[in-house]
Coordinates of C-alpha atoms and ligand atoms in Angstrom, one line a residue:
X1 CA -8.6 -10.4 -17.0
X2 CA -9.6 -6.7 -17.6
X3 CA -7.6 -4.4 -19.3
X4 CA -7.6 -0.7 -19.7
X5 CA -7.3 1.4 -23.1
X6 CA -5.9 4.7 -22.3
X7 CA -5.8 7.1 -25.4
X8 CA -3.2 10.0 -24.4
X9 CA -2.8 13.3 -25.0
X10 CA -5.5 15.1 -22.6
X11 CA -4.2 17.7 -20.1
X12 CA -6.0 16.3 -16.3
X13 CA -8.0 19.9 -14.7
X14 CA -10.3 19.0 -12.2
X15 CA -10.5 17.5 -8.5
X16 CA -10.0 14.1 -6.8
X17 CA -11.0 12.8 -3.4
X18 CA -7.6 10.3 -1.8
X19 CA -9.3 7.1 -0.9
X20 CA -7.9 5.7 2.4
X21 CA -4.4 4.0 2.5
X22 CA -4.4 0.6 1.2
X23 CA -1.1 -0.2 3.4
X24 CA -2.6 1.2 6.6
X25 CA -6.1 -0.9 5.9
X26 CA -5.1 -4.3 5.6
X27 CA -2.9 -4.0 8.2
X28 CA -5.4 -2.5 10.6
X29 CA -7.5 -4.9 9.6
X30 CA -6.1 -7.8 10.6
X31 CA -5.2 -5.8 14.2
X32 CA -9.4 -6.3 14.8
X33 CA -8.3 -9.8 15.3
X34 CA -6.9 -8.7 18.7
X35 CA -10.1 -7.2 20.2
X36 CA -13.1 -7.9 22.1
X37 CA -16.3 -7.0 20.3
X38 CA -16.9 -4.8 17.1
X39 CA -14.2 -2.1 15.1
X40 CA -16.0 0.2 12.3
X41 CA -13.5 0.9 10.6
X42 CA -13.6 4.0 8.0
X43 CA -12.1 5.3 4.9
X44 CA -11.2 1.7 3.8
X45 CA -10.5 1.3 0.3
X46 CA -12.7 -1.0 -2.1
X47 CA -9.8 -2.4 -3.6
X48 CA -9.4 -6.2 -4.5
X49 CA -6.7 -6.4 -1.3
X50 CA -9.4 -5.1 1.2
X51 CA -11.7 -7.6 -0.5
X52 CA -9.1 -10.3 0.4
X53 CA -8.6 -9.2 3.7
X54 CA -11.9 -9.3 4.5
X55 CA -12.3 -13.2 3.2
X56 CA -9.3 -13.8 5.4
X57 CA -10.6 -12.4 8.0
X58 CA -14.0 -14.6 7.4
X59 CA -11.8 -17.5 7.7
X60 CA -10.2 -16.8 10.6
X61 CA -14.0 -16.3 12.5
X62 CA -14.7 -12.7 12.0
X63 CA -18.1 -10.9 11.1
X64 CA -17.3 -8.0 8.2
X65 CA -19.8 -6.0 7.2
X66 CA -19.7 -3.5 4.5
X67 CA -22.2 -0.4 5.1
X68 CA -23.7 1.1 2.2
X69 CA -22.3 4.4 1.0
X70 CA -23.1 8.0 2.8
X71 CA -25.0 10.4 0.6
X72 CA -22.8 11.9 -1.5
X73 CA -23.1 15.7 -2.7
X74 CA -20.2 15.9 -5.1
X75 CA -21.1 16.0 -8.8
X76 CA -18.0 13.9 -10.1
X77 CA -15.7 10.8 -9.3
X78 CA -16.5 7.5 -7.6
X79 CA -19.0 7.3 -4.9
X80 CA -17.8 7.6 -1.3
X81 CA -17.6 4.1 0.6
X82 CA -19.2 2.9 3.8
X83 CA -17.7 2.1 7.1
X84 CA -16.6 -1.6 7.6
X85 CA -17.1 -3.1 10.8
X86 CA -15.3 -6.5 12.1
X87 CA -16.0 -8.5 14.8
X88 CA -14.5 -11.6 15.8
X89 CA -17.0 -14.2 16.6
X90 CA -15.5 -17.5 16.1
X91 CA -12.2 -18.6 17.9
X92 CA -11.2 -22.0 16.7
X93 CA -10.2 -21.4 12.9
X94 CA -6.6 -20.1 12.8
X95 CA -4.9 -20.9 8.7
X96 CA -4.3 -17.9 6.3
X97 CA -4.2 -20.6 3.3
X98 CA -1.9 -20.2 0.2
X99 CA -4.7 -19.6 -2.0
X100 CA -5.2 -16.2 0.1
X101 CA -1.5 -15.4 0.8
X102 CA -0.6 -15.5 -2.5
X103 CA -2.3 -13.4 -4.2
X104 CA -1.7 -10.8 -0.6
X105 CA 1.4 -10.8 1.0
X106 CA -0.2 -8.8 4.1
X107 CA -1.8 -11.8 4.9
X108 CA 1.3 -12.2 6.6
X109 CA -0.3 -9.2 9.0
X110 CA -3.0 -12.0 10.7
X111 CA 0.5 -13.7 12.5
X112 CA 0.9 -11.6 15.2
X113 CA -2.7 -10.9 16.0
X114 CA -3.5 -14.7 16.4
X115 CA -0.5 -15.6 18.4
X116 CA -1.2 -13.0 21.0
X117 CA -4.7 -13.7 20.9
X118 CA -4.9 -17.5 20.4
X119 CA -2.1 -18.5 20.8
X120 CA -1.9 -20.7 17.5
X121 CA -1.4 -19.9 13.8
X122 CA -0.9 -21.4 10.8
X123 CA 0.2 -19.1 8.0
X124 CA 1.0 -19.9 4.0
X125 CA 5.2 -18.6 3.8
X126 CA 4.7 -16.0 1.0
X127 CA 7.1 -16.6 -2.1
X128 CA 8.4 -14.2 -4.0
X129 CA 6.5 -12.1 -6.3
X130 CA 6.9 -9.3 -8.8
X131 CA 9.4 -7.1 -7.1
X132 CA 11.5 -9.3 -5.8
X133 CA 12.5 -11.6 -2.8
X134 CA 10.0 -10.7 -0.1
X135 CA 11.0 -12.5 3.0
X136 CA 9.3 -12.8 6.6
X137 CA 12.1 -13.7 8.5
X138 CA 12.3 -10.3 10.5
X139 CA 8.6 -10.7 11.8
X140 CA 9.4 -14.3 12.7
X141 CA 12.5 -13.2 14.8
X142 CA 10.5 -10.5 16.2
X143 CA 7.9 -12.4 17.2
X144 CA 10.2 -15.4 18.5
X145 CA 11.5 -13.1 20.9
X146 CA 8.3 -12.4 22.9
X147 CA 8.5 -15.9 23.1
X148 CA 6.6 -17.5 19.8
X149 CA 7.9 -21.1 19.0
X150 CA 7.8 -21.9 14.9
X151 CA 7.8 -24.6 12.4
X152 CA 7.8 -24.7 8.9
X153 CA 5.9 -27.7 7.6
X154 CA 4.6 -28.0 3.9
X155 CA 5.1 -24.4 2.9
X156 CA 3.5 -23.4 6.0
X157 CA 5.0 -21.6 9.1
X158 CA 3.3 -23.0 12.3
X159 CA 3.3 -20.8 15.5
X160 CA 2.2 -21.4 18.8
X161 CA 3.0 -20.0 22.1
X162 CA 3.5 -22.0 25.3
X163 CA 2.6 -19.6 27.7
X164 CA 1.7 -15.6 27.3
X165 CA 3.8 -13.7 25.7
X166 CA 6.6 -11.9 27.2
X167 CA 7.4 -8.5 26.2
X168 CA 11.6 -7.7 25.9
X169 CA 13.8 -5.1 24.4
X170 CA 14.8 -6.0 20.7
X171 CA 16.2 -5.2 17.6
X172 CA 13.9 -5.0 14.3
X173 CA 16.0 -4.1 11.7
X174 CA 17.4 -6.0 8.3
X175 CA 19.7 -5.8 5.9
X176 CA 17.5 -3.4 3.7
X177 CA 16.4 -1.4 6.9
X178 CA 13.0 -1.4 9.0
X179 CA 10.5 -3.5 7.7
X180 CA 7.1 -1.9 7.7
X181 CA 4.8 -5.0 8.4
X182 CA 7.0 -6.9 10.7
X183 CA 7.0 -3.9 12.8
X184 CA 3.4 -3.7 12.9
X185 CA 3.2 -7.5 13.3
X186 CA 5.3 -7.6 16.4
X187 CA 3.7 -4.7 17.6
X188 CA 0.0 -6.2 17.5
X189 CA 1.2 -9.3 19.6
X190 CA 3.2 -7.1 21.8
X191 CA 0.1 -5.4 22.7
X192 CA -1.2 -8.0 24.4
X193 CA 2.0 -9.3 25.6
X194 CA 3.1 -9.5 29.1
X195 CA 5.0 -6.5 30.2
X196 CA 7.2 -3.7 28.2
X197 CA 8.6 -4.4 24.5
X198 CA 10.8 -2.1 23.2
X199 CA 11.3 -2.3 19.6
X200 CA 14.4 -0.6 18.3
X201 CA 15.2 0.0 14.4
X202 CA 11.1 0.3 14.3
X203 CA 9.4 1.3 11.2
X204 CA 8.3 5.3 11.0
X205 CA 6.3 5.0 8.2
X206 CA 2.9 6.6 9.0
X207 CA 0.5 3.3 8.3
X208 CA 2.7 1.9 11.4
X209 CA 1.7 5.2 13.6
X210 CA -2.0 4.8 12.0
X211 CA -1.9 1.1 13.4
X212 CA -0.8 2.5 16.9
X213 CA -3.2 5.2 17.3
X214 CA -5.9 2.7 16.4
X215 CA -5.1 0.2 19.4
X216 CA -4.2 2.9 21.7
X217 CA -7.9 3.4 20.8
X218 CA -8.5 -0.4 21.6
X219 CA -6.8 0.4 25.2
X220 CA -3.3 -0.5 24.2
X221 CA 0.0 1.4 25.8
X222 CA 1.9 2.4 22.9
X223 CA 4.2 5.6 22.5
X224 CA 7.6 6.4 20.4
X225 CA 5.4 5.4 17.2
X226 CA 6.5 7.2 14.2
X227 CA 10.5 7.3 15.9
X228 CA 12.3 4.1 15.2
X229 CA 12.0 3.6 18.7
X230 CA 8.5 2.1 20.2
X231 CA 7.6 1.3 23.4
X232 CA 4.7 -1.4 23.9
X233 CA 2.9 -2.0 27.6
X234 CA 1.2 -5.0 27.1
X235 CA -2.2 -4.6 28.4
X236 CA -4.8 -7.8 29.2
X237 CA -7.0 -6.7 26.7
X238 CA -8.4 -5.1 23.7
X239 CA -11.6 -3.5 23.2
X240 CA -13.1 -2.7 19.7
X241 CA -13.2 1.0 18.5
X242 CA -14.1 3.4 15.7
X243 CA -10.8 4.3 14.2
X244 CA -10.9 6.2 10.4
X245 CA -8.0 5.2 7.9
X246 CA -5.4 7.7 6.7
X247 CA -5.4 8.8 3.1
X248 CA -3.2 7.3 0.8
X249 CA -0.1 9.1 0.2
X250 CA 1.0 6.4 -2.7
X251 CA -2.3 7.0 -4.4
X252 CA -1.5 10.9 -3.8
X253 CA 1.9 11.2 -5.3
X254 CA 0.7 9.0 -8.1
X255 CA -1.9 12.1 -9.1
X256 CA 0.5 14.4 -8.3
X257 CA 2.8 12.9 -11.2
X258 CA -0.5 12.7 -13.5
X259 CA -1.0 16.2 -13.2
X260 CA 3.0 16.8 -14.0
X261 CA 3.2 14.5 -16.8
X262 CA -0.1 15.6 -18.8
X263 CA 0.8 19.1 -17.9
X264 CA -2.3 19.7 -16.3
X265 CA -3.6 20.8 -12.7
X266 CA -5.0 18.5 -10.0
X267 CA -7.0 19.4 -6.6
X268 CA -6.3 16.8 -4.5
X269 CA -8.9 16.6 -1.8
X270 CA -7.8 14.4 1.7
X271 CA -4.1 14.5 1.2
X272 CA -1.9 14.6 4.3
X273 CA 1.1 16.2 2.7
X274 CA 3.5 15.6 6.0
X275 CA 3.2 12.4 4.7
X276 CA 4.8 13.6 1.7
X277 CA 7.6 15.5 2.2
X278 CA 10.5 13.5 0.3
X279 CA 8.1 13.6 -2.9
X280 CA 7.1 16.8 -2.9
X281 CA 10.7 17.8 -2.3
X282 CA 12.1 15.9 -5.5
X283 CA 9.1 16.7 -7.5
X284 CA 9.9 20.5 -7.0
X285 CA 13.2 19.6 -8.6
X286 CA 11.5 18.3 -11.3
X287 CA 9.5 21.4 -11.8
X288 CA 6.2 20.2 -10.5
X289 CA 4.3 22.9 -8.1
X290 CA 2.6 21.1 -5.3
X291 CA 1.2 23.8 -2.7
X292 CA -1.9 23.6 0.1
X293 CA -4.6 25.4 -0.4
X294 CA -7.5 25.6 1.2
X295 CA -7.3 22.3 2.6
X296 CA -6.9 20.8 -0.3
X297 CA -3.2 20.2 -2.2
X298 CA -2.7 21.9 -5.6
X299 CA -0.3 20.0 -8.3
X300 CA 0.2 21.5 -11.5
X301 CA 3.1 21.6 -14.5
X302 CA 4.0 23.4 -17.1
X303 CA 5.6 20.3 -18.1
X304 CA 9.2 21.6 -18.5
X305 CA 10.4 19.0 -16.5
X306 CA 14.0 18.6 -14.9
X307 CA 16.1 15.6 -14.0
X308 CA 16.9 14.6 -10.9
X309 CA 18.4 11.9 -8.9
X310 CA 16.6 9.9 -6.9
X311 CA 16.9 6.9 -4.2
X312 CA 14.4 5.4 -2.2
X313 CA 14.7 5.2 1.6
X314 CA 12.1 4.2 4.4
X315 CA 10.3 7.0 6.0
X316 CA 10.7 10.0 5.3
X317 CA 12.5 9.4 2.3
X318 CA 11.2 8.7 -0.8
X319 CA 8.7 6.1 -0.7
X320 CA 9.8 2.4 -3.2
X321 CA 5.9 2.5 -4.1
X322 CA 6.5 5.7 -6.1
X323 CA 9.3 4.9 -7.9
X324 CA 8.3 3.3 -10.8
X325 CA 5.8 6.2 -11.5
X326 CA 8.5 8.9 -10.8
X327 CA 10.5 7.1 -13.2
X328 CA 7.4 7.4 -15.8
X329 CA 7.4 11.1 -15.4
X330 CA 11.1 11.4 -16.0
X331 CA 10.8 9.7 -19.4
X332 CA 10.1 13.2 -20.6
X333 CA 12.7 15.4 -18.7
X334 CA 15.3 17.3 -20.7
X335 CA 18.2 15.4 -19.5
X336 CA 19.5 12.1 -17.6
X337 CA 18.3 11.3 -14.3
X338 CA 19.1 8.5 -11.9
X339 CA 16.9 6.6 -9.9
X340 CA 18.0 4.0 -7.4
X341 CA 16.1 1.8 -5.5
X342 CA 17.2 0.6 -2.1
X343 CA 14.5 -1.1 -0.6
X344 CA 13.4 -3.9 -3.4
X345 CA 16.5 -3.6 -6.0
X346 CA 14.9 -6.0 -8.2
X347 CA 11.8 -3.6 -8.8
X348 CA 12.3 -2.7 -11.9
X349 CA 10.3 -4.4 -14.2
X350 CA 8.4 -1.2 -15.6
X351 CA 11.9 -0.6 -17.4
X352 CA 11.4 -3.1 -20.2
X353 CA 7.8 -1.8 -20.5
X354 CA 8.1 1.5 -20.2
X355 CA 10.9 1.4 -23.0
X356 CA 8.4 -0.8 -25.7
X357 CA 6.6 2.8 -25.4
X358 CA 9.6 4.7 -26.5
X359 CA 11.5 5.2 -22.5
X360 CA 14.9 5.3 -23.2
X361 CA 16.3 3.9 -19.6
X362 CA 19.5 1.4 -19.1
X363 CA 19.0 -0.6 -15.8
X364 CA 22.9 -0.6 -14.3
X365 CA 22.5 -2.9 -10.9
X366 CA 20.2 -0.6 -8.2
X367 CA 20.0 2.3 -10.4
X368 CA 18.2 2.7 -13.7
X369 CA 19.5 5.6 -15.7
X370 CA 16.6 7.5 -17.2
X371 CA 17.4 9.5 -20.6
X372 CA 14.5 11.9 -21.4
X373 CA 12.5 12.2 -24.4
X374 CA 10.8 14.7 -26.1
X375 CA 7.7 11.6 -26.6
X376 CA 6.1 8.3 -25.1
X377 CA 4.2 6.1 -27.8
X378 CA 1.2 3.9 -27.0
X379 CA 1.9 0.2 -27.1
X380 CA 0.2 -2.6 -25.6
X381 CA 1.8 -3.3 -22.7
X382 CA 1.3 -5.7 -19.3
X383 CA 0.8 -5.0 -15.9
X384 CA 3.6 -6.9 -13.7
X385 CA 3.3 -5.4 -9.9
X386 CA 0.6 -2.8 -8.8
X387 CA 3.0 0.5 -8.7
X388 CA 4.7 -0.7 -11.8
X389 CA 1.1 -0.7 -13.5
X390 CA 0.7 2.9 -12.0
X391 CA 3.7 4.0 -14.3
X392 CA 2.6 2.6 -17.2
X393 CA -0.8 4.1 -16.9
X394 CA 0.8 7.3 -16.6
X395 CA 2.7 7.1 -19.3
X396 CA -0.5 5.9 -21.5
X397 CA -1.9 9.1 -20.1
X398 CA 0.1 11.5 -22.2
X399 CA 1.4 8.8 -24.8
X400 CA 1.0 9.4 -28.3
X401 CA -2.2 7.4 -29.3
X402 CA -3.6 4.4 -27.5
X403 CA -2.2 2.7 -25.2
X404 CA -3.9 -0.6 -24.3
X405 CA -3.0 -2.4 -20.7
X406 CA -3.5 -5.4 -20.2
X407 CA -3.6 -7.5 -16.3
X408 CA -5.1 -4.4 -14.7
X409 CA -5.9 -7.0 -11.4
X410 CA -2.8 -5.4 -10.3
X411 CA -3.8 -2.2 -10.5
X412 CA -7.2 -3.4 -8.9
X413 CA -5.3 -4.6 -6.0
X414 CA -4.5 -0.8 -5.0
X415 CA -5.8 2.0 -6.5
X416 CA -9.3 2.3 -5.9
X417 CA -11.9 3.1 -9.0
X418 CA -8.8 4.8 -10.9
X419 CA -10.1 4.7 -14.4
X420 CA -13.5 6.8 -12.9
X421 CA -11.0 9.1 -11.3
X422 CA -9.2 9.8 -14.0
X423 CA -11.7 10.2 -16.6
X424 CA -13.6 12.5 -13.9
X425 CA -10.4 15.1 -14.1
X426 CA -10.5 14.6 -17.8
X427 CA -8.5 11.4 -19.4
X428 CA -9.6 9.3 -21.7
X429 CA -9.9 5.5 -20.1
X430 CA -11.7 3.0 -21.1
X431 CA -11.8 -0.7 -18.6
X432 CA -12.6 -3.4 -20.8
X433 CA -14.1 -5.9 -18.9
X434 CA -13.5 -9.3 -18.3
X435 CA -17.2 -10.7 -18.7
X436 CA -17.3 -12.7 -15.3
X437 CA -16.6 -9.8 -13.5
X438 CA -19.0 -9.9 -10.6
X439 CA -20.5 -6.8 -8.3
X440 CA -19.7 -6.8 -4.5
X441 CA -22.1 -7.4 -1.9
X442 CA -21.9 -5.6 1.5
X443 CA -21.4 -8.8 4.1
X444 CA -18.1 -9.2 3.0
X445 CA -17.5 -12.1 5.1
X446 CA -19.4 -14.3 7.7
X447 CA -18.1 -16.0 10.6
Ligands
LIG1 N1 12.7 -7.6 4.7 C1 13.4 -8.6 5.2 N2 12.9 -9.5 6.1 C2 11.6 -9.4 6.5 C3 10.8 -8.3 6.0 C4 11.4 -7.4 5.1 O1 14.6 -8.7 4.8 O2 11.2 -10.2 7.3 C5 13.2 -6.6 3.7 C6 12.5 -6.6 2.4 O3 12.9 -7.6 1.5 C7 12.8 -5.2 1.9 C8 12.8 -4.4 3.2 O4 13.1 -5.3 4.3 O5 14.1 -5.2 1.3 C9 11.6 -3.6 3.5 O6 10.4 -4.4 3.4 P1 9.2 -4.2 4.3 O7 9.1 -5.4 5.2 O8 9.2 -2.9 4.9 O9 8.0 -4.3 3.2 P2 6.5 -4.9 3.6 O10 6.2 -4.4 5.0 O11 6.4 -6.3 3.3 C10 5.2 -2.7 2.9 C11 4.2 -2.4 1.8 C12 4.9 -2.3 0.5 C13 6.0 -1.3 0.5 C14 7.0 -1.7 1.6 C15 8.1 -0.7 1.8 C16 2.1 -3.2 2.6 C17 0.9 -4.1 2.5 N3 3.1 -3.3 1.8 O12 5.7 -4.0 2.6 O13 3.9 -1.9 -0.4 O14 6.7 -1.3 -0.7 O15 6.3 -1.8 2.9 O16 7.6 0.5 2.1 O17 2.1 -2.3 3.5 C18 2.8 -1.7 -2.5 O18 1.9 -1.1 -1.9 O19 2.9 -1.7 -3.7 C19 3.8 -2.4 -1.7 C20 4.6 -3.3 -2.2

């Protein structure tokens, strides 16, 4: 397992290009399951998820195929990636297997796809995993009401659909609010459903409207995408399209709050800051300047940083996969903040690591109360969920000495070539490799 050894203390100047959104790719992704012929598909991430997604997809009959990168004429950070095209070419093989599901919980995405498509699918139930209970039971609803019978047999949740399915008015929502995948999930198979769905308590997070626009592309009838309520006109078919992915807004607030917390400047280049607008709104309480210009997004600190307090919401409020760096960045604010977390309230395990390197924060139930410091301390210290490993690496950014992370698979998972962006802006990061780490080669995944 690769680790990272951050040595702190350098203010971050420089530019960095947003990679696509890893929660609108994988997604997206498995919505190529639903169409006739090839989707090149661009601005998807090389991240260990999209890697996963793409063996999945292998598995389930598909053709992807990496292309090699455009010529690039920047002089620093990671080279740009190539489009990615799927095609399905195989029918018959419908598992997403445990040893996939596991380690990806959007695995879960493939469900709706093949039931509308094939009509049969057999997918791992995801457990648990490092923040928290993670159920599935709204997209199995969902999808029961268009008609979907299930099964659970041996850990796995068997679908099939006895005749086409039927498109109906219904209520999405949970006890913690929309759920972002299980709307797209019942979306895909409502596509191709017979007749209207209308999906009420939807998700408005923009990787659901990305989703949308890319099978309205396909020749799907979708409108009221972004609202929490959708409207779906099945249509008999699908046709492949070229759809690009929209930038990451996680991976954007992340540098936003490494500029802040090293008291430095960032350019961030392909940032959609409408996506943004909760963040930007508490970071400006903090004391962070985040402004547009020319094209680009500007975030820059002077480091005097304010508490706040803070609770995460779906879209548009503030997003849970920014919390746990927000809550990095508030380690050194001159006073008490509050953050509470409403979506996952168990995601908190940065807490006890982001304390070994000298946080002072008491958890009490939802909320964690933050006490600022005037210093963080490196430490070695262990990756537990991919945003939580964001946090810590933002705290090894401007941590007294060297911080040394270990488990950066996580981090892997979604934030692409991180360590190359960072030291491109000026940090001081060091990946020390695993020695089995293999290169990637561009078929990604044969049918
Ligand atoms: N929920 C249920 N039943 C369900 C589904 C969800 O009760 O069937 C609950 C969840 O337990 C949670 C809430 O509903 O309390 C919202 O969960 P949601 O379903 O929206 O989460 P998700 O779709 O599984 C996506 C992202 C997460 C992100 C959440 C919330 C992807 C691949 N994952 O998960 O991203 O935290 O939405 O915005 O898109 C990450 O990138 O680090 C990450 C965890």
């Amino acid at each position: 397992m690769d680790s990272f050894l951050i040595r702190g203390g350098n203010r971050l100047k420089g530019s960095i290009e947003i990679s696509g959104s890893k929660n609108s790719a994988l997604p997206i992704m498995a919505a190529c399951l639903l169409a006739d012929g090839k989707t090149t598909l661009k601005g998807v991430p090389r991240l260990s998820d999209t890697d996963s997604m793409s063996k999945l997809l292998g598995e389930l009959g598909c053709h992807v195929l990496r292309h090699e990168s455009p010529t690039d004429a920047r002089q620093t950070g990671p080279a740009l990636n190539g489009p990615l095209d799927i095609e399905v070419r195989d029918t018959t093989k419908n598992e997403a297997r445990y040893d996939i599901v596991k380690t990806m919980r959007a695995s879960i995405c493939v469900l709706g796809p093949l039931l509308a498509k094939r009509g049969h699918a057999v997918a791992s139930l995801p457990g648990g995993c490092g923040i928290g209970d993670r159920p599935v039971d709204l997209h199995i609803r969902g999808l029961q009401k268009l008609g979907a019978e299930f099964r659970t047999e041996n850990g796995n949740i068997i679908g099939t659909v006895p005749k086409r399915l039927r498109g109906c008015r219904m209520y999405l929502g949970g006890a913690q609010g929309p759920t972002v995948l299980g709307t797209i999930n019942v979306m895909c198979a409502a596509a191709l459903a017979e007749g209207e769905t209308v999906l009420v308590g939807a998700a408005c997070e923009p990787e659901v409207g990305d989703c949308a626009e890319m099978l309205n592309r396909m020749g799907a009838k979708i409108r009221g995408y972004g609202t929490p309520e959708m409207r779906i006109e099945g249509v008999d078919k699908l046709i492949g399209c070229e759809h690009r992915i929209i930038p990451d807004r996680i991976e954007a607030g992340t540098f936003m709050m490494a500029a802040a917390i090293t008291n430095g400047e960032l350019v961030l280049k392909n940032c959609n800051l409408d996506h943004l607008i909760a963040v930007t709104d508490r970071l400006e309480e903090v004391g962070v300047r985040v402004a547009r210009e020319n094209g680009s997004v500007i975030a820059s600190s002077t480091r005097h940083l304010q508490p706040i307090e803070m609770t995460t919401q779906p879209y548009p409020g503030f997003p849970t996969d920014l919390q746990a760096q927000l809550m990095a960045l508030l380690c050194l604010a001159d006073g008490s903040s509050f953050i509470t977390e409403r979506i996952f309230p168990d995601r908190f395990l940065h807490v006890g690591e982001l304390n070994r390197m000298g946080g002072r924060i008491r958890k009490e139930g939802p909320t964690a109360i933050v006490q600022g410091t005037k210093e963080l301390q490196g430490a070695t210290v262990m990756c537990s969920d991919l945003r939580a490993s964001a946090a810590l690496v933002l705290a090894g950014l401007v941590a007294r000495g060297t911080t040394r992370l270990d488990r950066v698979y996580h981090i892997d998972r979604g934030y692409e070539k991180i360590e190359q962006k960072l030291m491109a802006v000026g940090a001081d990061v060091e990946r020390i490799e695993e020695p089995s780490r293999t290169s990637s080669v561009n078929i990604v995944a044969a049918a």
